[in-house]
Coordinates of C-alpha atoms in Angstrom, one line a residue:
X19 CA 7.5 30.5 -17.3
X20 CA 5.6 27.2 -17.8
X21 CA 5.7 24.0 -16.0
X22 CA 7.1 22.2 -19.1
X23 CA 10.0 24.6 -19.2
X24 CA 11.1 23.6 -15.7
X25 CA 10.9 19.9 -16.3
X26 CA 14.4 18.3 -15.7
X27 CA 16.4 17.7 -18.9
X28 CA 16.1 14.2 -20.3
X29 CA 19.0 11.9 -21.1
X30 CA 19.7 11.1 -24.8
X31 CA 17.0 9.0 -26.5
X32 CA 19.4 6.1 -27.3
X33 CA 20.4 5.9 -23.6
X34 CA 16.8 5.9 -22.4
X35 CA 15.7 3.2 -24.8
X36 CA 18.8 1.1 -24.0
X37 CA 18.1 1.4 -20.3
X38 CA 14.4 0.4 -20.7
X39 CA 15.3 -2.5 -23.0
X40 CA 17.9 -3.9 -20.6
X41 CA 15.6 -3.5 -17.6
X42 CA 12.8 -5.3 -19.5
X43 CA 15.1 -8.1 -20.5
X44 CA 16.3 -8.4 -16.9
X45 CA 12.8 -8.7 -15.7
X46 CA 11.9 -11.3 -18.4
X47 CA 14.9 -13.4 -17.5
X48 CA 14.1 -13.2 -13.8
X49 CA 10.5 -14.3 -14.5
X50 CA 11.6 -17.3 -16.5
X51 CA 14.3 -18.2 -14.0
X52 CA 11.8 -18.0 -11.1
X53 CA 9.5 -20.5 -12.9
X54 CA 12.4 -22.8 -13.6
X55 CA 14.4 -22.9 -10.4
X56 CA 13.6 -24.1 -7.0
X57 CA 13.5 -27.4 -5.0
X58 CA 12.9 -29.1 -8.3
X59 CA 14.4 -27.7 -11.5
X60 CA 12.7 -27.4 -14.8
X61 CA 14.4 -26.5 -18.1
X62 CA 13.6 -23.1 -19.6
X63 CA 12.3 -24.9 -22.7
X64 CA 10.0 -26.9 -20.5
X65 CA 8.8 -23.8 -18.7
X66 CA 7.9 -22.1 -22.0
X67 CA 6.1 -25.2 -23.2
X68 CA 4.1 -25.5 -20.0
X69 CA 3.1 -21.9 -20.0
X70 CA 1.7 -22.2 -23.6
X71 CA 0.2 -25.7 -23.1
X72 CA -0.4 -26.8 -19.5
X73 CA -0.9 -30.5 -18.9
X74 CA -1.5 -32.9 -16.0
X75 CA 2.2 -33.4 -15.2
X76 CA 3.8 -32.6 -11.9
X77 CA 6.0 -29.9 -13.5
X78 CA 2.9 -28.2 -14.9
X79 CA 1.3 -28.2 -11.4
X80 CA 4.5 -26.7 -9.9
X81 CA 4.7 -24.0 -12.5
X82 CA 1.1 -22.9 -12.6
X83 CA -0.1 -23.5 -9.0
X84 CA 3.1 -22.8 -7.0
X85 CA 5.7 -20.7 -8.9
X86 CA 3.7 -18.5 -11.2
X87 CA 1.5 -16.8 -8.5
X88 CA 4.4 -16.2 -6.2
X89 CA 6.5 -14.8 -9.1
X90 CA 3.8 -12.4 -10.1
X91 CA 3.2 -11.4 -6.5
X92 CA 7.0 -10.7 -6.1
X93 CA 7.0 -8.7 -9.3
X94 CA 4.0 -6.6 -8.4
X95 CA 5.2 -6.0 -4.8
X96 CA 8.8 -5.1 -5.9
X97 CA 7.5 -2.6 -8.5
X98 CA 5.1 -1.1 -6.0
X99 CA 7.7 -0.7 -3.3
X100 CA 10.2 0.9 -5.7
X101 CA 7.6 3.3 -7.1
X102 CA 6.4 4.1 -3.6
X103 CA 9.9 5.0 -2.5
X104 CA 10.5 7.2 -5.6
X105 CA 7.2 9.1 -4.9
X106 CA 8.0 9.7 -1.3
X107 CA 11.5 10.8 -2.0
X108 CA 10.2 13.2 -4.7
X109 CA 7.4 14.7 -2.8
X110 CA 9.4 15.2 0.4
X111 CA 12.6 16.1 -1.4
X112 CA 14.3 13.7 1.0
X113 CA 16.8 11.1 -0.4
X114 CA 16.4 9.0 2.8
X115 CA 12.6 8.7 2.4
X116 CA 11.3 5.2 1.8
X117 CA 8.3 3.2 3.1
X118 CA 10.5 1.4 5.7
X119 CA 12.3 4.5 7.1
X120 CA 9.0 6.5 7.3
X121 CA 7.3 3.7 9.2
X122 CA 4.7 2.9 6.5
X123 CA 5.7 -0.8 6.3
X124 CA 5.6 -1.2 10.0
X125 CA 2.2 0.5 10.3
X126 CA 0.8 -1.7 7.5
X127 CA 2.1 -4.9 9.1
X128 CA 0.7 -3.9 12.5
X129 CA -2.7 -3.1 11.1
X130 CA -2.9 -6.6 9.5
X131 CA -1.9 -8.2 12.7
X132 CA -4.6 -6.4 14.5
X133 CA -7.1 -7.5 11.9
X134 CA -6.1 -11.1 12.2
X135 CA -6.0 -11.2 16.0
X136 CA -9.0 -9.1 16.9
X137 CA -11.2 -9.4 13.8
X138 CA -10.6 -13.0 12.7
X139 CA -13.9 -13.2 10.7
X140 CA -13.1 -10.1 8.6
X141 CA -12.8 -10.8 4.9
X142 CA -9.4 -10.9 3.3
X143 CA -10.4 -8.1 1.0
X144 CA -10.2 -5.7 3.9
X145 CA -6.5 -6.4 4.4
X146 CA -5.3 -3.8 1.9
X147 CA -7.5 -1.0 3.2
X148 CA -6.5 -1.9 6.8
X149 CA -2.8 -1.8 5.8
X150 CA -3.3 1.5 4.1
X151 CA -4.9 3.0 7.2
X152 CA -2.0 1.7 9.4
X153 CA 0.6 2.9 7.0
X154 CA -1.0 6.3 6.6
X155 CA -1.3 6.8 10.4
X156 CA 2.4 5.8 10.8
X157 CA 3.5 8.3 8.1
X158 CA 1.3 11.0 9.7
X159 CA 2.8 10.3 13.1
X160 CA 6.3 10.6 11.7
X161 CA 5.5 13.8 9.9
X162 CA 3.8 15.3 12.9
X163 CA 6.7 14.5 15.2
X164 CA 9.2 16.0 12.8
X165 CA 7.1 19.1 12.1
X166 CA 6.6 19.8 15.8
X167 CA 10.3 20.6 16.2
X168 CA 10.9 22.0 12.7
X169 CA 10.6 19.8 9.6
X170 CA 13.9 18.9 7.9
X171 CA 14.7 15.7 5.9
X172 CA 16.9 14.5 8.7
X173 CA 14.3 14.9 11.4
X174 CA 11.6 13.3 9.2
X175 CA 13.9 10.2 8.7
X176 CA 14.6 10.1 12.4
X177 CA 11.0 10.4 13.3
X178 CA 10.1 7.6 10.9
X179 CA 12.7 5.3 12.5
X180 CA 11.2 6.1 15.9
X181 CA 7.7 5.4 14.8
X182 CA 8.8 2.1 13.1
X183 CA 10.5 1.0 16.4
X184 CA 7.3 1.8 18.4
X185 CA 5.1 -0.1 16.0
X186 CA 7.6 -3.0 16.0
X187 CA 7.4 -3.1 19.8
X188 CA 3.6 -3.1 19.6
X189 CA 3.6 -5.9 17.0
X190 CA 5.9 -8.0 19.1
X191 CA 3.7 -7.4 22.2
X192 CA 0.6 -8.5 20.4
X193 CA 2.4 -11.6 19.1
X194 CA 3.4 -12.6 22.6
X195 CA 0.1 -11.8 24.3
X196 CA -2.1 -13.5 21.6
X197 CA 0.4 -16.1 20.3
X198 CA -2.2 -18.6 19.0
X199 CA -4.3 -16.1 17.2
X200 CA -1.3 -14.2 15.8
X201 CA -0.2 -17.3 13.8
X202 CA -2.5 -16.4 11.0
X203 CA -0.7 -13.1 10.4
X204 CA 2.8 -14.4 10.2
X205 CA 2.7 -14.1 6.4
X206 CA 2.3 -10.3 6.9
X207 CA 5.4 -10.2 9.2
X208 CA 7.7 -12.6 7.5
X209 CA 9.0 -10.6 4.6
X210 CA 8.6 -13.5 2.2
X211 CA 6.7 -14.5 -0.9
X212 CA 6.8 -18.2 -0.2
X213 CA 3.4 -19.9 -0.5
X214 CA 1.6 -17.0 -2.1
X215 CA -1.5 -18.2 -4.0
X216 CA -3.6 -17.0 -6.9
X217 CA -6.2 -15.8 -4.4
X218 CA -3.8 -13.5 -2.6
X219 CA -2.6 -12.2 -6.0
X220 CA -6.1 -11.2 -7.1
X221 CA -6.7 -9.5 -3.8
X222 CA -3.8 -7.1 -4.3
X223 CA -3.5 -6.9 -8.0
X224 CA -6.2 -4.3 -8.6
X225 CA -4.8 -2.0 -5.9
X226 CA -1.2 -2.3 -7.1
X227 CA -2.0 -2.2 -10.8
X228 CA -4.2 0.9 -10.5
X229 CA -1.7 2.5 -8.1
X230 CA 1.2 2.0 -10.5
X231 CA -0.9 3.5 -13.4
X232 CA -1.8 6.5 -11.2
X233 CA 1.8 7.0 -10.3
X234 CA 2.8 7.1 -14.0
X235 CA 0.0 9.7 -14.6
X236 CA 1.1 11.8 -11.6
X237 CA 4.9 11.8 -12.5
X238 CA 4.8 15.3 -14.0
X239 CA 3.3 16.7 -10.8
X240 CA 6.1 15.0 -8.8
X241 CA 8.6 16.8 -11.0
X242 CA 7.0 20.2 -10.1
X243 CA 6.8 19.4 -6.4
X244 CA 10.5 18.4 -6.4
X245 CA 11.4 21.9 -7.4
X246 CA 10.2 23.2 -4.0
X247 CA 7.0 24.6 -2.6
X248 CA 7.7 28.2 -3.7
X249 CA 8.4 27.5 -7.3
X250 CA 5.6 25.0 -7.5
X251 CA 3.1 27.5 -6.1
X252 CA 4.3 30.2 -8.5
X253 CA 3.5 27.8 -11.3
X254 CA -0.1 27.6 -10.1
X255 CA 0.3 24.2 -8.5
X256 CA -1.8 23.4 -5.4
X257 CA 1.1 22.1 -3.5
X258 CA -0.8 20.9 -0.4
X259 CA -3.4 19.0 -2.4
X260 CA -0.8 17.4 -4.8
X261 CA 1.5 16.5 -2.0
X262 CA -1.3 14.8 0.0
X263 CA -2.5 12.9 -3.1
X264 CA 1.0 11.7 -4.1
X265 CA 1.9 10.8 -0.5
X266 CA -1.3 8.9 -0.1
X267 CA -0.5 7.0 -3.3
X268 CA 2.9 6.1 -2.1
X269 CA 1.5 4.9 1.2
X270 CA -1.2 2.8 -0.7
X271 CA 1.4 1.1 -2.9
X272 CA 3.6 0.2 0.1
X273 CA 0.7 -0.9 2.3
X274 CA -0.8 -3.1 -0.5
X275 CA 2.7 -4.7 -0.9
X276 CA 3.0 -5.3 2.9
X277 CA -0.4 -6.9 3.0
X278 CA 0.8 -9.7 0.7
X279 CA 4.6 -10.1 1.2
X280 CA 5.2 -8.4 4.6
X281 CA 7.7 -5.6 5.3
X282 CA 10.7 -5.8 3.0
X283 CA 13.2 -3.0 3.4
X284 CA 15.7 -1.3 1.0
X285 CA 13.7 -1.9 -2.2
X286 CA 12.1 1.5 -1.8
X287 CA 15.4 3.1 -1.0
X288 CA 17.9 1.4 -3.3
X289 CA 15.9 1.1 -6.6
X290 CA 14.8 4.8 -6.8
X291 CA 18.4 6.0 -6.5
X292 CA 19.5 3.5 -9.2
X293 CA 16.7 4.6 -11.5
X294 CA 17.6 8.3 -11.0
X295 CA 21.3 7.6 -11.6
X296 CA 20.3 6.2 -15.0
X297 CA 17.4 8.4 -16.1
X298 CA 18.1 11.7 -14.2
X299 CA 15.7 13.6 -12.1
X300 CA 12.7 13.4 -14.5
X301 CA 10.2 11.2 -12.7
X302 CA 8.4 10.5 -16.0
X303 CA 11.4 8.4 -17.0
X304 CA 12.8 7.2 -13.7
X305 CA 9.4 6.0 -12.4
X306 CA 8.7 3.3 -15.0
X307 CA 12.4 2.2 -14.9
X308 CA 12.1 1.9 -11.1
X309 CA 9.1 -0.3 -11.5
X310 CA 10.9 -2.6 -13.8
X311 CA 14.0 -2.7 -11.6
X312 CA 12.0 -3.2 -8.4
X313 CA 10.1 -6.1 -9.9
X314 CA 13.3 -7.7 -11.2
X315 CA 15.1 -7.2 -7.8
X316 CA 12.5 -8.9 -5.7
X317 CA 12.0 -11.8 -8.1
X318 CA 15.8 -12.3 -8.2
X319 CA 15.9 -12.2 -4.4
X320 CA 13.1 -14.8 -4.2
X321 CA 15.1 -17.1 -6.5
X322 CA 18.1 -16.7 -4.3
X323 CA 16.0 -17.4 -1.3
X324 CA 14.9 -20.7 -2.7
X325 CA 18.4 -21.8 -3.8
X326 CA 20.7 -20.8 -0.8
X327 CA 19.4 -23.5 1.5
X328 CA 17.2 -25.7 -0.7
X329 CA 14.8 -27.4 -0.2
X330 CA 14.3 -25.0 2.8
X331 CA 13.7 -21.3 1.9
X332 CA 15.4 -18.2 3.4
X333 CA 13.1 -15.2 4.0
X334 CA 13.5 -12.9 1.0
X335 CA 13.7 -9.8 3.2
X336 CA 17.0 -10.9 4.6
X337 CA 18.5 -11.2 1.2
X338 CA 17.2 -7.9 0.0
X339 CA 18.7 -6.3 3.2
X340 CA 22.0 -8.0 2.5
X341 CA 22.1 -6.6 -1.0
X342 CA 20.7 -3.2 -0.1
X343 CA 23.0 -2.4 2.9
X344 CA 26.2 -2.3 0.8
X345 CA 24.5 -0.1 -1.8
X346 CA 23.4 2.3 0.9
X347 CA 26.9 2.4 2.4
X348 CA 28.3 3.2 -1.0
X349 CA 25.7 5.9 -1.7
X350 CA 26.3 7.5 1.7
X351 CA 30.0 7.6 1.0
X352 CA 29.4 9.2 -2.4
X353 CA 26.9 11.7 -1.3
X354 CA 29.3 13.7 0.8
X355 CA 28.4 15.9 3.7
X356 CA 24.7 15.0 3.9
X357 CA 25.5 11.3 4.5
X358 CA 28.3 12.1 6.9
X359 CA 26.0 14.4 8.9
X360 CA 23.3 11.7 9.0
X361 CA 25.7 8.9 10.0
X362 CA 27.4 11.0 12.7
X363 CA 24.3 12.2 14.3
X364 CA 22.5 8.9 14.0
X365 CA 25.4 6.9 15.7
X366 CA 27.1 9.5 18.0
X367 CA 24.3 11.7 19.2
X368 CA 21.3 9.4 19.1
X369 CA 23.0 6.0 19.4
X370 CA 19.9 4.2 18.5
X371 CA 20.3 0.5 19.3
X372 CA 19.3 -2.1 16.8
X373 CA 18.1 -4.8 19.2
X374 CA 14.4 -5.3 18.9
X375 CA 14.1 -6.0 22.6
X376 CA 15.0 -2.3 23.2
X377 CA 12.7 -1.0 20.6
X378 CA 10.3 1.1 22.9
X379 CA 13.2 2.8 24.7
X380 CA 15.0 3.4 21.4
X381 CA 11.9 5.0 19.9
X382 CA 11.5 7.3 22.8
X383 CA 15.1 8.3 22.7
X384 CA 14.9 9.0 19.0
X385 CA 11.8 11.1 19.4
X386 CA 13.3 13.2 22.2
X387 CA 16.4 13.6 20.2
X388 CA 14.5 15.5 17.4
X389 CA 14.6 18.6 19.6
X390 CA 18.4 18.4 19.9
X391 CA 19.0 18.9 16.2
X392 CA 19.8 22.6 15.4
X393 CA 17.2 24.7 13.5
X394 CA 19.6 25.2 10.5
X395 CA 18.8 24.7 6.9
X396 CA 19.4 21.3 5.6
X397 CA 22.7 20.6 3.9
X398 CA 23.1 21.2 0.2
X399 CA 23.0 17.5 -0.6
X400 CA 19.5 17.3 1.1
X401 CA 18.0 20.3 -0.5
X402 CA 15.7 20.1 -3.6
X403 CA 16.3 16.4 -4.1

């Protein structure tokens, strides 16, 4: 039996093409709207003219110096977060895995804060590697904590929440103790794309661009790993090596995004499920669709952030959470026993508080609660996802 024979069935050609065309049109409309809307509005015809023929007008300055770089940053970051979530969900076969739940975003933000506070003379080019190291260590800590008591998707998610709470508490402590020096890292903690410049775009564009290309090339391997370790090994796949490479790639995409826009939740959770609902389980198809949808989602959220309280701006992370939470609730309701199991244990047995002031205590409670979960096989809804 070959690897190709075990690839998930593809949707009909017409449905795939239509989905990609609609996603591309949505992204294009979001790009144009992002350049046109804000504190001062510019017509779409004016935006098109200024893109093709810049001049010395104020509108040209607004489009090219202010809105275009932040729009491209939002698009790249949204695509990277969505693809990162899809990779992590595929390699762990865990529908709850995403950069936020596994602590990757919190680890990347904390690493950047440490760089700004304790190494203020470090070049900005080191921000992405530092965020990657922080995110990788956070993911490793979550994986190690879950594995120590028996690795299951539920325990991995719970361990990731605990690690994120610990890192959140550490971040807040550094902000309080070094308030003046921490001001320079607020962009990494705000969950916003406001004020992003061409310089910041060029700092992360190579990492995100190459990472997205690598993810597309590795999509067939994610398909094989999603079948389970036993089947993947029987096909001759080096599961340990491939899992490590794909996980590292997912962490890199999330960390690079955090280094320029800060931690933004739900993009890596919501968009992968939407892409799989349209394209099926084949990552060769769902991955590029997730990139298009993730970019469009974050750009649209940025547009809404400018318009809700203009001329002031709302942090885009708040709006993404407001849109992502209802989706997650609907998905949990539709996914049956697995979602009910997660919700009941998370709220009744663990009772993890959401107040940030209690983050250290909450993390310790969550870590200790891993041992309370029974050593039973994961529910059917969690298996081989």
